[in-house]
Short mmCIF file of C-alpha atoms and ligand atoms in Angstrom, two decimals:
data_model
loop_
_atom_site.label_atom_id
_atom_site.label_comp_id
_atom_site.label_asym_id
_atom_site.label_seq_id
_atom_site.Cartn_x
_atom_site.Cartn_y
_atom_site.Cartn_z
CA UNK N 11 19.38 16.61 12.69
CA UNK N 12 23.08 17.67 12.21
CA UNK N 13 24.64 13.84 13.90
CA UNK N 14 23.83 10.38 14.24
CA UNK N 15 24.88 8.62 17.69
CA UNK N 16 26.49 4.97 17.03
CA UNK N 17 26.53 3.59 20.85
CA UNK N 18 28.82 0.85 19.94
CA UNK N 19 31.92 -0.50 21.47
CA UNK N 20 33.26 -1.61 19.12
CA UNK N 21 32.78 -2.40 15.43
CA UNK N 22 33.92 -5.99 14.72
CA UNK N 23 30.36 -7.02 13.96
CA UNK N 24 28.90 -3.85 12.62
CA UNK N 25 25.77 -4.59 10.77
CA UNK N 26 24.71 -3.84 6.79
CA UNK N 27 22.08 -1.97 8.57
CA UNK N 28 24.47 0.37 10.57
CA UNK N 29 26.92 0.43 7.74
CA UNK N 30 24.41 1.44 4.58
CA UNK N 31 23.36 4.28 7.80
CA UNK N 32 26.34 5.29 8.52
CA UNK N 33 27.19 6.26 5.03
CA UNK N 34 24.06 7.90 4.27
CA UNK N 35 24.17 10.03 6.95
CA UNK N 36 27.78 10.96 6.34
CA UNK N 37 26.98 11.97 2.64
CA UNK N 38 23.77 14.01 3.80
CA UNK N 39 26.23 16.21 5.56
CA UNK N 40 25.10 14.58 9.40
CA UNK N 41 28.30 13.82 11.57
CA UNK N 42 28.17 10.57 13.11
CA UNK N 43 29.68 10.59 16.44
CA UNK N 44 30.93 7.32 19.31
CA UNK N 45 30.62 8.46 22.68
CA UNK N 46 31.61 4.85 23.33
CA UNK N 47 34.82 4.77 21.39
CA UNK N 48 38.40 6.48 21.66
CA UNK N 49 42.11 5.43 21.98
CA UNK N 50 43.55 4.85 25.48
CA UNK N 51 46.57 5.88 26.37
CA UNK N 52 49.19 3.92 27.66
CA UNK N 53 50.74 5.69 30.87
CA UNK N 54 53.78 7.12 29.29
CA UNK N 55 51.83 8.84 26.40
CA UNK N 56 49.74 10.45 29.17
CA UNK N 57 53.13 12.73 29.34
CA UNK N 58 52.60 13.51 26.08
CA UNK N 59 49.37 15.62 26.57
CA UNK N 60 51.43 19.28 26.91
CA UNK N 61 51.21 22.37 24.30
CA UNK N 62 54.89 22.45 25.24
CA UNK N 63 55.76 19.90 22.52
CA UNK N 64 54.03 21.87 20.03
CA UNK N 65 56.88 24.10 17.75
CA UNK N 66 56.84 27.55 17.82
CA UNK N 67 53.74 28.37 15.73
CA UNK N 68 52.95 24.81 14.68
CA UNK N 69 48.97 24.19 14.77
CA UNK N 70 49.26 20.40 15.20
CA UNK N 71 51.75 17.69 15.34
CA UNK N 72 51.34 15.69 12.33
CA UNK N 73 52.79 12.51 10.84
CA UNK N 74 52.78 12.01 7.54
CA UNK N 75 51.83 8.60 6.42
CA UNK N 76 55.26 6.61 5.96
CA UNK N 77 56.76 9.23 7.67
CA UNK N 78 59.91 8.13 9.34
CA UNK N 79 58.67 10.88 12.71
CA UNK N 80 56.23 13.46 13.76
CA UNK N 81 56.22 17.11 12.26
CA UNK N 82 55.85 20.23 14.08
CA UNK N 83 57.15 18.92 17.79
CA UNK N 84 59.37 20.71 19.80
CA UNK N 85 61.00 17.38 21.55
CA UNK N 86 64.30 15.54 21.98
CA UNK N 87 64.35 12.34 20.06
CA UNK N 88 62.92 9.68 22.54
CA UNK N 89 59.66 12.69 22.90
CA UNK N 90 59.56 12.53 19.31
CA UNK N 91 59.62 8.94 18.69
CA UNK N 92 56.48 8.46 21.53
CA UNK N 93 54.72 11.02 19.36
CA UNK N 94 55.32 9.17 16.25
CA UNK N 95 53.80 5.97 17.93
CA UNK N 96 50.38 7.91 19.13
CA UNK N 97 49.71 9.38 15.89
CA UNK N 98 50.29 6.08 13.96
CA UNK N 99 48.35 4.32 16.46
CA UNK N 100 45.49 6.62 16.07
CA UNK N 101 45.59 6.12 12.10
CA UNK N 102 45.88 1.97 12.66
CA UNK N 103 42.66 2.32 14.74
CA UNK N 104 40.74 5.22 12.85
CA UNK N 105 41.71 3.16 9.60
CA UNK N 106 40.27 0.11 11.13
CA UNK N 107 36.80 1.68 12.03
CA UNK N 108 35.94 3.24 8.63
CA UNK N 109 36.88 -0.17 6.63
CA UNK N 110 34.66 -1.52 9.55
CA UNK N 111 31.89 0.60 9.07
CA UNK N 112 32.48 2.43 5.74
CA UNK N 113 33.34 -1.46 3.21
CA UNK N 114 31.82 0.25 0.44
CA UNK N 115 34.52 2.93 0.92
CA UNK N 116 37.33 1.10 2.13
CA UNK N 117 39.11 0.51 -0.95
CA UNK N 118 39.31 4.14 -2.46
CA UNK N 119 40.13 5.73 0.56
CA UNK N 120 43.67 7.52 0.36
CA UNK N 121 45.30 8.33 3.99
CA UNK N 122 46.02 11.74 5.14
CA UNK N 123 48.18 13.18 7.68
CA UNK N 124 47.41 12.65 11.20
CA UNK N 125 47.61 15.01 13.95
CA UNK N 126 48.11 15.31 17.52
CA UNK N 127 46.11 19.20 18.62
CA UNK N 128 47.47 19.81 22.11
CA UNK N 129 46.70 22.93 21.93
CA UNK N 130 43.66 24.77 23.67
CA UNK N 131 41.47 25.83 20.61
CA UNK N 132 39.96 28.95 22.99
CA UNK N 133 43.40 30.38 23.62
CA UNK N 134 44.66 30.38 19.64
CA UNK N 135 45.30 33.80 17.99
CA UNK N 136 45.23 33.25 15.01
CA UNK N 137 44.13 35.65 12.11
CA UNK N 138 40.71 35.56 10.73
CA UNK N 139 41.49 33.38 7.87
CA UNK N 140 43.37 30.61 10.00
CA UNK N 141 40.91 30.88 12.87
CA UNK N 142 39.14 27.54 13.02
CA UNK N 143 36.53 29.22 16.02
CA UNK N 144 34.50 30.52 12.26
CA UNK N 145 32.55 28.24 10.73
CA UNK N 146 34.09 27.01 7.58
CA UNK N 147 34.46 24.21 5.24
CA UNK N 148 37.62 22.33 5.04
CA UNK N 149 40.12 23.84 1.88
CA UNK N 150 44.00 23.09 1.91
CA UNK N 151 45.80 26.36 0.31
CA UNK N 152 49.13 23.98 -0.64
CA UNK N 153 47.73 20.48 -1.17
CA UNK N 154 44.97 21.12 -3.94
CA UNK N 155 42.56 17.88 -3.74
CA UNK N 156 41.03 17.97 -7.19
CA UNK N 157 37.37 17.62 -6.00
CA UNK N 158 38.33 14.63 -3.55
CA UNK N 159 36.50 14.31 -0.65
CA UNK N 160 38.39 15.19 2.82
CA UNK N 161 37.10 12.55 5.24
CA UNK N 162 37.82 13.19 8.73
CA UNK N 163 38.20 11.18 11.72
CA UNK N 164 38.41 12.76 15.37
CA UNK N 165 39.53 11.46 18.55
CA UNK N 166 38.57 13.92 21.97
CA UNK N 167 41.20 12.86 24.32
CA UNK N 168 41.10 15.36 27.10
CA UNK N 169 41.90 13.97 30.55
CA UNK N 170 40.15 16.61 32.57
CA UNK N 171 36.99 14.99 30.98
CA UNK N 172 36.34 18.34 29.04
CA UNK N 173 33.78 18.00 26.00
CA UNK N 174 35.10 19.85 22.75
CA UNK N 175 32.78 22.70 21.32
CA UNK N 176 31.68 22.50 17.52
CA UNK N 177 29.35 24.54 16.11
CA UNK N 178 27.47 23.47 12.99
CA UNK N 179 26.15 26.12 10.13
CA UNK N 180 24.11 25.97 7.22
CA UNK N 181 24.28 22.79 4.71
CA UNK N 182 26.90 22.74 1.97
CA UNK N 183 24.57 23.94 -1.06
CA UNK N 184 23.61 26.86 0.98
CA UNK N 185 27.00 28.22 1.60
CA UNK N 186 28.04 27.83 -1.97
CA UNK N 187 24.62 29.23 -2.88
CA UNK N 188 25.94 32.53 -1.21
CA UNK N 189 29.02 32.63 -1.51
CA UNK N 190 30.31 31.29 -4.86
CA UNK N 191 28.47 34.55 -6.66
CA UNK N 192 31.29 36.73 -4.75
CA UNK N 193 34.30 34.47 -6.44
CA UNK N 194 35.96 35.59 -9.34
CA UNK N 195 37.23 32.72 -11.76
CA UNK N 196 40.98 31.98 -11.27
CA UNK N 197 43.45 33.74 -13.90
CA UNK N 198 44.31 31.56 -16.71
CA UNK N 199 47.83 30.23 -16.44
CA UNK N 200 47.51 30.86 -12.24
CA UNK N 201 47.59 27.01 -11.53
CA UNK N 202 50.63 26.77 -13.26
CA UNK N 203 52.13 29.67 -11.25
CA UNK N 204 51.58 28.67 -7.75
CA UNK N 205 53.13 24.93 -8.58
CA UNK N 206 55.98 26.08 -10.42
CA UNK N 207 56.59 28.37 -7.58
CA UNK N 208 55.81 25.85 -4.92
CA UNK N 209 52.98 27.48 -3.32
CA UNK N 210 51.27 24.28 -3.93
CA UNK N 211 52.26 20.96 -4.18
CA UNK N 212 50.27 19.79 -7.24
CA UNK N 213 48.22 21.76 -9.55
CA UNK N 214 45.07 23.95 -7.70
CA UNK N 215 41.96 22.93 -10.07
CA UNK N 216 39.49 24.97 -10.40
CA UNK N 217 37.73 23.32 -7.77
CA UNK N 218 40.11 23.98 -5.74
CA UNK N 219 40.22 28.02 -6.60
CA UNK N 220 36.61 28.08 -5.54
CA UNK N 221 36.33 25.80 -2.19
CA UNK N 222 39.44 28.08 -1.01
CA UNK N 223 37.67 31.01 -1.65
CA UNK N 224 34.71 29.94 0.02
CA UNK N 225 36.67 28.80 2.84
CA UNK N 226 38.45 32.33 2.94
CA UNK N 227 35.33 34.74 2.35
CA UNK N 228 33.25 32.51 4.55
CA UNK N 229 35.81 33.13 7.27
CA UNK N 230 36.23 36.58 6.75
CA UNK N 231 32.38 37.61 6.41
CA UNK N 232 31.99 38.92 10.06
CA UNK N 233 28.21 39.50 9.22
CA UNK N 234 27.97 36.25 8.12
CA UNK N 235 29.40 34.69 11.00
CA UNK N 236 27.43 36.57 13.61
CA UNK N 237 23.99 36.14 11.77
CA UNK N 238 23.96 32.32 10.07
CA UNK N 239 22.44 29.87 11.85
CA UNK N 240 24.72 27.00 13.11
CA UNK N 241 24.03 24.39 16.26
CA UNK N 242 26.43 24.43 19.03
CA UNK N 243 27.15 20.79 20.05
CA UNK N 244 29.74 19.32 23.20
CA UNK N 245 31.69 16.52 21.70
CA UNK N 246 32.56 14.48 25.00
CA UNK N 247 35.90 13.29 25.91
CA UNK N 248 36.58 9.88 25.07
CA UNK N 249 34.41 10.00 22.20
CA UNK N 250 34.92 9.81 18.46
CA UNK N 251 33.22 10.91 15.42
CA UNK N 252 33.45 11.14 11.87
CA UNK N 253 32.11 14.21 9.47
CA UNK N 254 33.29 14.95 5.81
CA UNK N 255 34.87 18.47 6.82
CA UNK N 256 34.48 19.69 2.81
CA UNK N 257 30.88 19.42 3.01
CA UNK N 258 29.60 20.35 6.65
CA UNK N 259 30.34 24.16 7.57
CA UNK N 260 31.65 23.98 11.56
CA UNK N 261 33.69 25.59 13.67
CA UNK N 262 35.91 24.29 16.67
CA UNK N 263 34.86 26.37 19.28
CA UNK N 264 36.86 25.15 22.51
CA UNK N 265 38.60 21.97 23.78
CA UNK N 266 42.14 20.72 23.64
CA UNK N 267 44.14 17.14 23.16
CA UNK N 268 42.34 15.97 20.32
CA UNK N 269 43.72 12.81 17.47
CA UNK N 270 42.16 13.44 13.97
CA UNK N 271 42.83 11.31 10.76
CA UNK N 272 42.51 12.40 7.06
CA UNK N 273 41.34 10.56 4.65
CA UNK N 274 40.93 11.15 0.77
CA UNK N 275 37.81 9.89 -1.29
CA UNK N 276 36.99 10.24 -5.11
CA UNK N 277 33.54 11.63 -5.12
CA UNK N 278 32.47 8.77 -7.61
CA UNK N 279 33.44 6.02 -5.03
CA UNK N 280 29.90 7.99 -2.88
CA UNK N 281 26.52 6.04 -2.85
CA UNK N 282 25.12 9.60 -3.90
CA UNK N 283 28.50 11.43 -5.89
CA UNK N 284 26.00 14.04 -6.66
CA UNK N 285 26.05 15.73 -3.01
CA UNK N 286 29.89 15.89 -3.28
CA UNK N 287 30.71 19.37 -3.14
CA UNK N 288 32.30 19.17 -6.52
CA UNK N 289 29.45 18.60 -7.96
CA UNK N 290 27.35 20.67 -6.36
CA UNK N 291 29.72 23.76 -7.36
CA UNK N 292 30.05 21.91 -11.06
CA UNK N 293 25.50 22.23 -10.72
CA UNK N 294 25.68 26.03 -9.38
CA UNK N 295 28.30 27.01 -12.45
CA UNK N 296 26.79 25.06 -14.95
CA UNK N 297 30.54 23.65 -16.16
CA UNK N 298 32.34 20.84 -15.13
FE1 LIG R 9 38.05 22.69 9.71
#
């Protein structure tokens, strides 16, 4: 079973029960998904819900955390300043679930960026390698990670009631069962390179090199994408759910208006470190 359905309202009073579940399912790879829980909007920010805002070849709007305002928005200030409030509302309240349901996590975690998608994920183009509809596990090409794990939080709020589309493929050992073979080791001295040059913002590890290549070559593998076996699932609007995006192979199929927080976690912080993908590719290679 690829998710776990928590039917709660709320979690306040979530139980040990739910919250040693919760995390086991999460580090199996499962997503764990509240059709009872999103973020309302308050009237004005229902204005907010247009691809028009979105810059001129901007995914997402993002806000960096202790960001001042909003990246990627095409908006005058008092637009840009609403924006700002959504997306730091949404990372008050998805911040507030996982130390709710996640304790055991709550004190490593490191916050991301969060993002506003207005955009209509079926009406993208986007080359192969940036096209989220191919099932893929999360890599960041200028913000290496060093084998932390990229915990995501999503938010579906479309107000036409319109479910968004994921698919699901094959479990994370599996992918880097097939795919890590095809990777060549990175060029001594290459990490170096790229952060000198500012292609990255810290140094790309190793681990880095390979889950970027597996992202890539995963993307690219038309074959692969046709034949592999993945579940198609409708995430409802005015739902929320939670998946580590490194680990589970998926694909964003269709859907638009959509909150998402990221959140960083050192593998060793996990109940089970040992299905972090770091580890897994540190098992496959036989080096750490
Ligand atoms: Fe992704």
């Amino acid at each position: 079973m690829s998710l776990i359905r928590f039917d709660n309202t709320d979690w306040e009073d979530a139980s040990s029960l739910q919250q040693t579940t919760a995390i086991k399912a999460l580090e199996q790879g499962q997503l764990l998904l509240f059709p009872n829980l999103y973020q309302k909007l308050t009237e004005t920010q229902y204005i907010l819900l247009d691809p028009k805002c979105l810059a001129p070849n901007a995914k997402n709007i993002s806000l960096k955390p202790n960001a001042a305002l909003v990246d990627g928005a095409i908006a005058d200030t008092a637009m840009q300043t609403q924006l700002t409030t959504l997306c730091r509302t949404y990372a008050s309240h998805a911040t507030r679930l996982v130390q709710q349901l996640l304790p055991s996590y709550s004190k490593a975690l490191i916050p991301g960026r969060t993002s506003f998608r207005p955009a209509a994920v079926d009406q993208r183009k986007q080359s192969p390698r940036k096209d989220d509809r191919r099932l893929h596990v999360d890599a960041f090409p200028s913000s290496p990670n060093q084998g932390k794990r990229i915990l995501r939080v999503f938010c579906n709020i479309n107000p036409n009631g319109e479910p968004r589309i994921w698919r699901l493929g094959e479990p994370f050992p599996e992918v880097a069962k097939r795919f890590l073979p095809t990777i060549k080791a990175p060029f001594p001295g290459s990490a170096n390179l790229l952060n000198t040059l500012g292609i990255t913002k810290t140094k790309r590890s190793r681990y880095d090199h390979y889950m970027l290549h597996i992202h890539d070559t995963m993307k690219m593998d038309e074959t692969y994408q046709r034949q592999v076996n993945y579940e198609e699932i409708a995430l409802p609007a005015l739902s929320t759910w939670i998946v580590f995006t490194d680990q589970v192979s998926h694909a964003a199929m269709s859907g638009q208006f959509m909150l998402e927080q990221t959140f960083y976690l050192p593998p060793h912080t996990m109940q089970r470190p040992e299905l972090a993908p770091i580890h897994v590719l540190e098992h496959l290679l036989a080096q750490r």
